[in-house]
Amino acid sequence: MALLQRVAQEARGESASAAEAFDMGYSEDISFAAPEEAPGGDVAGDVAREHQSLPEWARVAIKSGMLGRDSVQMSQCLDALGLVDGESHAAHAAASWPVPALHLAFSDLAAVAVSARGELPAFLRMEDRLGGDGYFFMRGEHWGKDLLIVADASRGDASDQVRRACDQAEAERLTVQVVALSSHVYAWALRRFLWQEIVEAGEVAHAVDICDAFRVYAATAGWGRRLLLQESAYGLEPLAVADDAAARELLGRLGAVHSLNGDALWLCEPTMSLERKGKAAPLSAFGLTDRVAIDRLLAELTRPGAIVFVSGSMAWRLTASLLAEAWRGGVPAAYGEESAIAGVATVLANPDADCLRGFSSPVIAVYPSRQANAESALMFLLGERPEWAKGRVLMGVNTRRVPALCPICANPVDAEQAARELTEVVNDFRGASFERVRTRNTEAPCCGTGYAGEVWLSEVWDGRVFQKEIGLVTLGDLVEKGLRQDQRISAKLLQAIQAGTVDYRLAGGAR
């Protein structure tokens, strides 16, 4: 047995004496570790090139040897400093884990049939605890292997978990392929491949977490029972039935519970924990790629008295990414529950005009409601006396998330039919092509839902050129003047519809 284990290790390129002592999801075989080099050597250069977006101060720290002398140590320090986003972290994990691993885009994983999960032996489906330990199993024929292990690379124990899962597979004489994903893509994978199992198991909290549900309801269903439903980007979905006591206890663990309609309906808005959601996604994940607009936003976070708003269903996630981007430029920020520091941007949830007038430091005003948009954010910001905000409210970001279509079972739509229907909800689609338009399969979806992941959208409102008009025109006019036509959520959504990645029937829900 010892000989077989050694042969397996050699096949993976491992030394029999290799061992890991890291807890950040990184590891490197000792026998292949890069030798220590003087500061400014090739190792430092390789790390700097690997993390292309590093600020100058981090590059100086690397070259001077302050962040260690080997690539693993440097990468760990950069991660601890908050300079590595979720996608970069997953890519590095895939390259440095003690087992062969791939870092995939979700579109590549979504092309795998959902049956790759359902056809697994029962003992394997039970072993991964429905992805709750940061990994789950699927059949690996798509990669020419017996087994596929899909892992959340953002977890601190990811490397140990993956090695343990691989050892278990080897004990069953199964060949393995590992896929490392960022935290939000891993949640999409759970939603696509394990959703039915999670619902059948009654794992309501797990379901709410992976879908980032906006609200959870407990509706009276008779005989002392409640039907639990969640509202997310995927719409309103039933999760389970529970008695009154169990339903109230569950909702209470998720957040504050409110009674509506004479106690017939309980409502809860789950508390968002950015720490639990893993590392911040890059701004490009939200479709925010205009470097000029990004630099303008970051500049506002250093201007005394400036107010930047972030609104919509992705407001908290985008705020975390914006703060990470600001920190790369040496701009720190503090959340509202922390004490305000002069000159440091403060993040506030749902602040009104009266609250904001008391701040002289930069403020990021976050309005995380699903229905929030640039117009509603400006309504809160300007208040009854909008003249106070002139020169202070110059920029903001509005966000939206929509479910992406299953690439396998989505139904094609006749181009002429799509054009006729979209004429009623889209103001301008000159030059648009509807040859690839598709819609969700609701009759016989291969995955149970007809969806596969999400599309995140954003638009930047820039009001610097019409500050004098604040208070003189309607909020709608202010929004229209501050949004570039080609950068609006509605324009980006139309592009996704033309590409066939989003259901064309969702077009009516965007401006």
XYZ file of C-alpha atoms in Angstrom:
511
model
C 0.000 0.000 0.000
C 2.842 2.388 0.852
C 4.411 1.668 -2.529
C 1.113 2.373 -4.329
C 0.689 5.620 -2.411
C 4.222 6.669 -3.396
C 3.540 5.819 -7.056
C 0.369 7.958 -6.941
C 2.355 10.830 -5.460
C 5.043 10.520 -8.118
C 2.357 10.556 -10.841
C 1.143 13.872 -9.447
C 4.671 15.263 -9.422
C 4.876 15.189 -5.606
C 7.736 14.219 -3.359
C 6.952 11.458 -0.895
C 8.169 13.748 1.870
C 6.281 16.818 0.689
C 4.216 18.608 3.298
C 2.187 21.808 3.482
C 2.007 24.248 6.346
C -0.051 26.987 4.718
C -3.645 27.844 5.545
C -4.545 30.380 2.841
C -5.351 27.936 0.053
C -1.785 27.991 -1.295
C 0.780 25.227 -1.175
C 3.925 24.264 -3.060
C 5.836 21.024 -3.224
C 8.979 21.423 -1.157
C 11.107 19.492 -3.633
C 10.110 21.891 -6.401
C 10.114 25.111 -4.371
C 11.983 28.000 -5.958
C 15.325 28.751 -4.240
C 15.628 31.905 -2.246
C 16.902 34.817 -4.257
C 18.040 38.276 -3.456
C 15.380 40.983 -3.428
C 14.619 42.114 -6.943
C 15.454 38.686 -8.399
C 13.498 36.644 -10.903
C 11.014 35.370 -8.291
C 9.941 38.903 -7.387
C 9.604 39.772 -11.063
C 7.526 36.662 -11.757
C 5.129 37.464 -8.905
C 4.775 41.080 -10.016
C 4.015 39.936 -13.567
C 1.540 37.324 -12.339
C -0.447 40.001 -10.474
C -0.610 42.588 -13.250
C -2.818 45.048 -11.356
C -0.488 45.510 -8.383
C 0.049 49.129 -7.294
C 3.511 50.579 -7.342
C 3.891 50.454 -3.546
C 3.285 46.687 -3.560
C 5.831 46.176 -6.365
C 8.420 48.101 -4.362
C 7.682 45.954 -1.292
C 8.123 42.793 -3.378
C 11.409 43.863 -4.933
C 12.818 44.940 -1.575
C 12.092 41.524 -0.052
C 9.589 42.847 2.508
C 6.988 40.282 1.398
C 9.242 37.233 1.486
C 11.741 35.606 -0.848
C 9.759 32.848 -2.579
C 6.670 33.063 -4.780
C 4.314 31.328 -2.348
C 5.240 33.611 0.541
C 4.911 36.716 -1.635
C 1.512 35.662 -2.955
C 0.280 34.930 0.551
C 1.361 38.377 1.712
C -0.341 40.062 -1.249
C -3.495 38.110 -0.426
C -3.355 39.142 3.233
C -2.887 42.772 2.156
C -6.180 42.608 0.229
C -4.536 43.028 -3.179
C -5.772 39.768 -4.744
C -9.343 39.571 -6.040
C -11.405 36.397 -6.096
C -10.619 35.406 -9.675
C -6.869 35.999 -9.337
C -6.855 34.031 -6.096
C -8.622 31.073 -7.727
C -6.226 31.121 -10.693
C -3.211 31.108 -8.383
C -4.702 28.324 -6.254
C -5.214 26.164 -9.336
C -1.549 26.629 -10.267
C -0.119 25.993 -6.803
C -2.294 23.369 -5.115
C -0.620 19.995 -4.439
C -2.949 18.293 -6.954
C -3.490 19.086 -10.669
C -6.213 21.726 -10.889
C -7.863 24.007 -13.436
C -9.257 27.498 -13.042
C -12.346 27.710 -15.266
C -14.777 30.362 -16.363
C -18.292 29.459 -15.300
C -19.385 29.198 -18.938
C -16.999 26.245 -19.367
C -18.416 24.482 -16.323
C -22.028 25.255 -17.292
C -21.493 23.373 -20.564
C -21.309 20.147 -18.532
C -24.627 18.289 -18.285
C -26.308 18.368 -14.876
C -26.566 14.587 -15.080
C -22.838 14.529 -14.302
C -23.925 15.066 -10.700
C -27.004 12.855 -10.605
C -25.204 9.792 -11.927
C -22.707 9.758 -9.059
C -22.754 6.877 -6.562
C -24.834 7.766 -3.506
C -21.890 7.523 -1.098
C -20.021 10.263 -2.971
C -23.048 12.568 -3.095
C -23.439 12.164 0.673
C -19.743 12.629 1.386
C -19.459 16.224 0.097
C -22.328 17.493 2.290
C -24.006 19.285 -0.639
C -20.993 21.523 -1.153
C -21.086 22.856 2.396
C -17.428 21.977 3.006
C -16.253 23.992 0.024
C -16.218 21.260 -2.614
C -18.510 18.770 -4.340
C -18.185 15.809 -6.682
C -19.379 15.216 -10.231
C -18.603 12.665 -12.896
C -15.537 13.727 -14.877
C -16.042 12.240 -18.362
C -15.964 15.754 -19.833
C -12.268 15.886 -18.875
C -11.520 12.218 -19.467
C -11.521 11.407 -15.726
C -13.648 9.283 -13.449
C -14.374 12.125 -11.042
C -14.522 15.924 -11.056
C -13.974 17.831 -7.798
C -15.334 21.396 -7.912
C -13.795 23.529 -5.150
C -14.221 27.002 -3.655
C -10.662 28.328 -3.801
C -11.454 31.274 -1.499
C -11.742 29.104 1.608
C -8.744 29.074 3.898
C -8.908 25.287 4.188
C -9.441 24.722 0.449
C -6.069 23.074 -0.167
C -6.510 20.586 2.676
C -10.090 19.833 1.680
C -9.136 19.152 -1.934
C -6.214 16.922 -0.969
C -8.473 14.966 1.371
C -11.099 14.543 -1.350
C -8.439 13.419 -3.841
C -7.054 10.885 -1.362
C -10.553 9.537 -0.855
C -11.041 9.195 -4.620
C -7.698 7.469 -5.040
C -8.660 5.015 -2.321
C -11.601 4.104 -4.548
C -9.218 3.845 -7.542
C -10.812 6.795 -9.321
C -8.944 9.238 -11.552
C -9.607 12.850 -10.627
C -9.729 16.348 -12.130
C -9.941 19.338 -9.760
C -11.546 22.668 -10.713
C -10.835 25.764 -8.572
C -13.444 28.541 -8.601
C -13.862 31.953 -7.001
C -16.494 32.141 -4.251
C -19.313 33.659 -6.325
C -18.736 31.273 -9.249
C -18.706 28.352 -6.800
C -22.125 29.513 -5.552
C -23.370 29.524 -9.155
C -22.051 25.984 -9.570
C -23.905 24.849 -6.447
C -27.069 26.454 -7.787
C -26.728 24.721 -11.153
C -25.661 21.219 -10.156
C -26.922 20.679 -6.583
C -30.013 22.863 -6.319
C -32.575 20.054 -6.398
C -30.649 18.048 -3.800
C -30.364 21.084 -1.507
C -34.106 21.780 -1.665
C -35.044 18.119 -1.170
C -32.758 17.960 1.871
C -34.534 20.967 3.411
C -31.301 22.990 3.609
C -33.093 26.344 3.567
C -30.243 28.443 4.985
C -27.818 26.907 2.481
C -30.202 27.659 -0.390
C -30.694 31.254 0.731
C -26.949 31.750 1.070
C -25.891 30.472 -2.337
C -28.611 32.493 -4.114
C -28.026 35.735 -2.160
C -31.780 35.869 -1.585
C -33.177 39.378 -1.144
C -36.062 38.197 1.016
C -37.387 35.033 2.636
C -41.104 34.583 3.305
C -43.031 32.216 5.555
C -46.647 32.106 4.365
C -49.458 30.376 6.267
C -50.168 27.024 4.611
C -52.777 25.662 7.038
C -52.635 23.152 9.895
C -50.019 25.182 11.746
C -47.526 25.055 8.915
C -45.688 27.667 6.855
C -44.476 27.558 3.259
C -40.968 29.017 3.077
C -40.150 30.918 -0.108
C -37.126 32.919 -1.206
C -36.972 35.895 -3.548
C -33.731 36.163 -5.493
C -32.452 36.936 -8.978
C -34.210 33.732 -10.015
C -37.609 34.997 -8.892
C -39.850 33.643 -6.119
C -39.162 29.985 -5.315
C -40.566 27.548 -2.717
C -37.959 25.980 -0.444
C -39.680 23.929 2.246
C -42.651 23.531 4.576
C -42.167 23.888 8.334
C -44.305 24.309 11.432
C -44.721 27.786 12.869
C -42.037 27.442 15.533
C -39.419 26.008 13.189
C -40.176 28.616 10.515
C -39.809 31.526 12.924
C -36.580 30.110 14.333
C -35.119 29.695 10.837
C -36.050 33.205 9.718
C -34.718 34.583 12.995
C -31.295 33.104 12.243
C -31.281 34.822 8.856
C -32.289 38.298 10.035
C -35.059 40.399 11.580
C -38.574 38.964 11.111
C -41.564 41.162 10.244
C -45.234 40.160 10.374
C -47.583 41.224 7.573
C -51.299 40.858 6.911
C -52.265 40.007 10.458
C -49.430 37.512 10.940
C -50.416 35.560 7.809
C -47.056 36.345 6.222
C -43.639 36.625 7.802
C -40.885 38.446 5.956
C -37.140 38.442 6.513
C -34.351 40.235 4.667
C -31.218 38.115 5.238
C -28.252 39.936 6.673
C -25.474 40.282 4.112
C -22.055 39.156 5.337
C -19.283 40.192 2.950
C -16.793 38.085 4.888
C -18.901 34.970 4.337
C -19.125 35.733 0.617
C -15.396 35.344 0.132
C -12.964 37.621 -1.639
C -14.214 40.614 -3.590
C -14.843 40.062 -7.283
C -12.961 42.250 -9.780
C -14.887 45.291 -11.019
C -14.931 43.712 -14.468
C -17.284 41.029 -13.089
C -19.936 43.771 -12.868
C -19.278 44.940 -16.423
C -17.403 47.958 -15.030
C -14.387 48.114 -17.338
C -14.195 51.813 -18.281
C -10.895 52.833 -16.667
C -11.682 56.543 -16.930
C -14.954 56.087 -15.025
C -13.279 53.890 -12.407
C -10.512 56.448 -11.825
C -13.149 59.173 -11.464
C -14.958 57.124 -8.822
C -11.754 56.485 -6.888
C -10.801 60.163 -7.044
C -14.127 61.062 -5.419
C -13.263 58.839 -2.450
C -10.422 61.219 -1.560
C -12.298 64.507 -2.037
C -13.505 66.110 1.248
C -17.313 66.138 1.451
C -17.784 64.004 -1.672
C -20.672 61.520 -1.762
C -20.644 58.485 -4.059
C -23.763 56.322 -4.130
C -23.992 52.605 -4.962
C -27.491 51.224 -5.524
C -29.273 48.060 -6.620
C -29.261 44.363 -5.833
C -25.463 44.080 -6.148
C -24.711 47.211 -4.128
C -22.833 45.526 -1.270
C -20.786 43.295 -3.525
C -19.800 46.160 -5.811
C -18.959 48.328 -2.794
C -16.541 45.646 -1.578
C -14.917 45.510 -5.022
C -14.740 49.301 -5.213
C -13.063 49.489 -1.811
C -10.570 46.798 -2.824
C -9.742 48.780 -5.960
C -9.372 51.957 -3.891
C -7.002 50.243 -1.464
C -4.767 49.225 -4.374
C -4.373 52.936 -4.916
C -3.649 53.522 -1.230
C -7.130 54.852 -0.378
C -8.606 53.256 2.786
C -12.273 53.251 3.833
C -14.228 52.516 7.027
C -17.667 50.965 7.431
C -20.320 52.983 9.204
C -20.236 50.998 12.440
C -16.597 51.957 12.822
C -15.624 55.346 14.173
C -15.392 58.021 11.478
C -11.836 59.081 10.665
C -11.122 62.484 9.195
C -10.289 62.234 5.511
C -11.157 58.525 5.281
C -14.150 57.477 3.165
C -17.021 56.103 5.266
C -19.474 53.464 4.021
C -23.082 54.057 5.152
C -26.177 51.925 4.533
C -29.335 53.725 3.370
C -28.338 57.208 4.631
C -30.732 60.109 4.091
C -29.883 63.752 3.448
C -29.999 64.692 7.141
C -27.446 61.999 7.964
C -25.107 62.910 5.115
C -25.061 66.633 5.893
C -23.185 65.808 9.086
C -20.209 64.280 7.240
C -17.262 66.299 6.031
C -15.274 63.237 4.937
C -15.990 61.312 1.721
C -18.994 58.977 1.958
C -20.056 55.879 0.034
C -23.849 55.760 0.380
C -25.086 52.193 -0.207
C -28.723 51.481 -1.136
C -28.870 47.685 -1.443
C -32.551 47.141 -2.199
C -33.401 45.114 -5.277
C -35.673 47.947 -6.428
C -33.110 50.679 -5.770
C -31.720 52.549 -8.765
C -29.994 55.827 -9.542
C -33.242 57.800 -9.300
C -34.247 56.413 -5.891
C -30.702 56.915 -4.593
C -30.750 60.565 -5.647
C -34.137 60.956 -3.957
C -32.622 59.858 -0.646
C -29.473 61.911 -1.149
C -31.026 65.212 -2.145
C -33.918 65.216 0.334
C -36.332 68.126 0.533
C -33.590 70.750 0.109
C -31.444 69.490 -2.751
C -29.324 72.615 -2.997
C -27.137 71.358 -0.122
C -25.850 68.528 -2.339
C -24.439 70.739 -5.097
C -20.763 69.975 -5.495
C -21.001 66.966 -3.186
C -23.040 64.343 -5.078
C -21.090 63.966 -8.315
C -20.933 60.232 -9.021
C -22.688 56.948 -8.367
C -23.027 53.374 -9.590
C -26.265 51.484 -10.161
C -26.232 47.672 -10.279
C -28.445 44.807 -11.332
C -28.174 41.022 -11.457
C -30.145 38.734 -13.778
C -30.092 34.949 -14.181
C -28.201 33.552 -17.166
C -29.798 30.984 -19.440
C -28.818 27.333 -19.374
C -26.560 26.873 -22.425
C -27.868 23.355 -22.972
C -31.663 23.533 -22.811
C -32.595 27.190 -23.517
C -35.069 27.536 -26.394
C -34.278 29.543 -29.526
C -36.724 32.333 -30.415
C -37.773 33.433 -33.872
C -35.907 36.657 -34.648
C -38.990 38.442 -35.985
C -41.049 37.464 -32.939
C -38.317 38.725 -30.610
C -38.075 42.015 -32.505
C -41.854 42.549 -32.295
C -41.962 41.911 -28.549
C -38.871 43.977 -27.773
C -40.225 46.946 -29.716
C -42.661 47.542 -26.850
C -40.004 47.656 -24.119
C -36.729 48.754 -25.782
C -36.450 52.364 -26.925
C -33.626 51.965 -29.390
C -32.174 48.799 -30.845
C -30.964 50.033 -34.204
C -28.370 47.669 -35.603
C -29.353 44.931 -33.137
C -29.415 41.321 -34.328
C -31.866 38.813 -32.879
C -30.666 35.696 -34.678
C -29.267 34.203 -31.442
C -32.056 35.292 -29.076
C -33.212 32.572 -26.668
C -35.654 32.112 -23.831
C -35.790 29.950 -20.725
C -36.951 26.362 -21.058
C -39.832 26.059 -18.592
C -41.390 22.824 -19.862
C -38.477 20.379 -19.661
C -35.342 22.124 -18.390
C -32.364 19.773 -18.203
C -31.245 21.378 -14.951
C -34.618 21.774 -13.246
C -34.616 25.581 -13.472
C -33.497 26.555 -16.971
C -30.792 28.812 -15.536
C -27.010 28.625 -15.255
C -25.280 31.321 -13.213
C -25.927 35.047 -13.378
C -25.029 38.150 -15.356
C -23.975 41.169 -13.286
C -24.553 44.620 -14.740
C -23.680 48.163 -13.703
C -23.883 51.738 -14.945
C -21.980 54.822 -13.769
C -23.896 58.054 -13.127
C -21.712 61.122 -13.584
C -23.261 64.441 -12.568
C -20.225 66.690 -12.627
C -21.348 68.821 -15.614
C -24.823 69.804 -14.421
C -24.478 70.541 -10.721
C -26.310 73.850 -11.159
C -29.415 71.963 -12.288
C -29.792 70.051 -9.013
C -33.074 71.159 -7.512
C -34.227 72.778 -10.757
C -35.096 69.679 -12.804
C -36.769 66.373 -11.966
C -34.819 63.415 -10.631
C -35.565 61.565 -13.852
C -33.912 64.350 -15.844
C -30.860 64.243 -13.572
C -30.534 60.511 -14.128
C -30.903 60.830 -17.889
C -28.274 63.565 -18.082
C -25.767 61.579 -16.011
C -25.881 58.232 -17.827
C -24.078 57.559 -21.078
C -26.466 55.896 -23.521
C -24.062 53.108 -24.497
C -23.055 52.373 -20.882
C -26.527 51.946 -19.401
C -27.717 48.710 -17.855
C -30.464 48.545 -20.471
C -27.871 48.709 -23.282
C -25.673 46.050 -21.671
C -28.700 43.840 -21.048
C -29.681 44.131 -24.703
C -26.173 43.019 -25.674
C -26.511 39.946 -23.423
C -29.911 39.197 -24.975
C -28.451 39.392 -28.477
C -25.674 37.015 -27.410
C -28.289 34.525 -26.183
C -27.004 34.467 -22.600
C -30.035 36.217 -21.032
C -33.750 35.570 -21.612
C -35.061 38.245 -23.987
C -38.205 38.557 -21.865
C -36.131 40.241 -19.129
C -35.595 43.338 -21.268
C -38.689 45.038 -19.893
C -37.266 45.070 -16.392
C -34.440 47.504 -17.177
C -34.463 51.194 -17.988
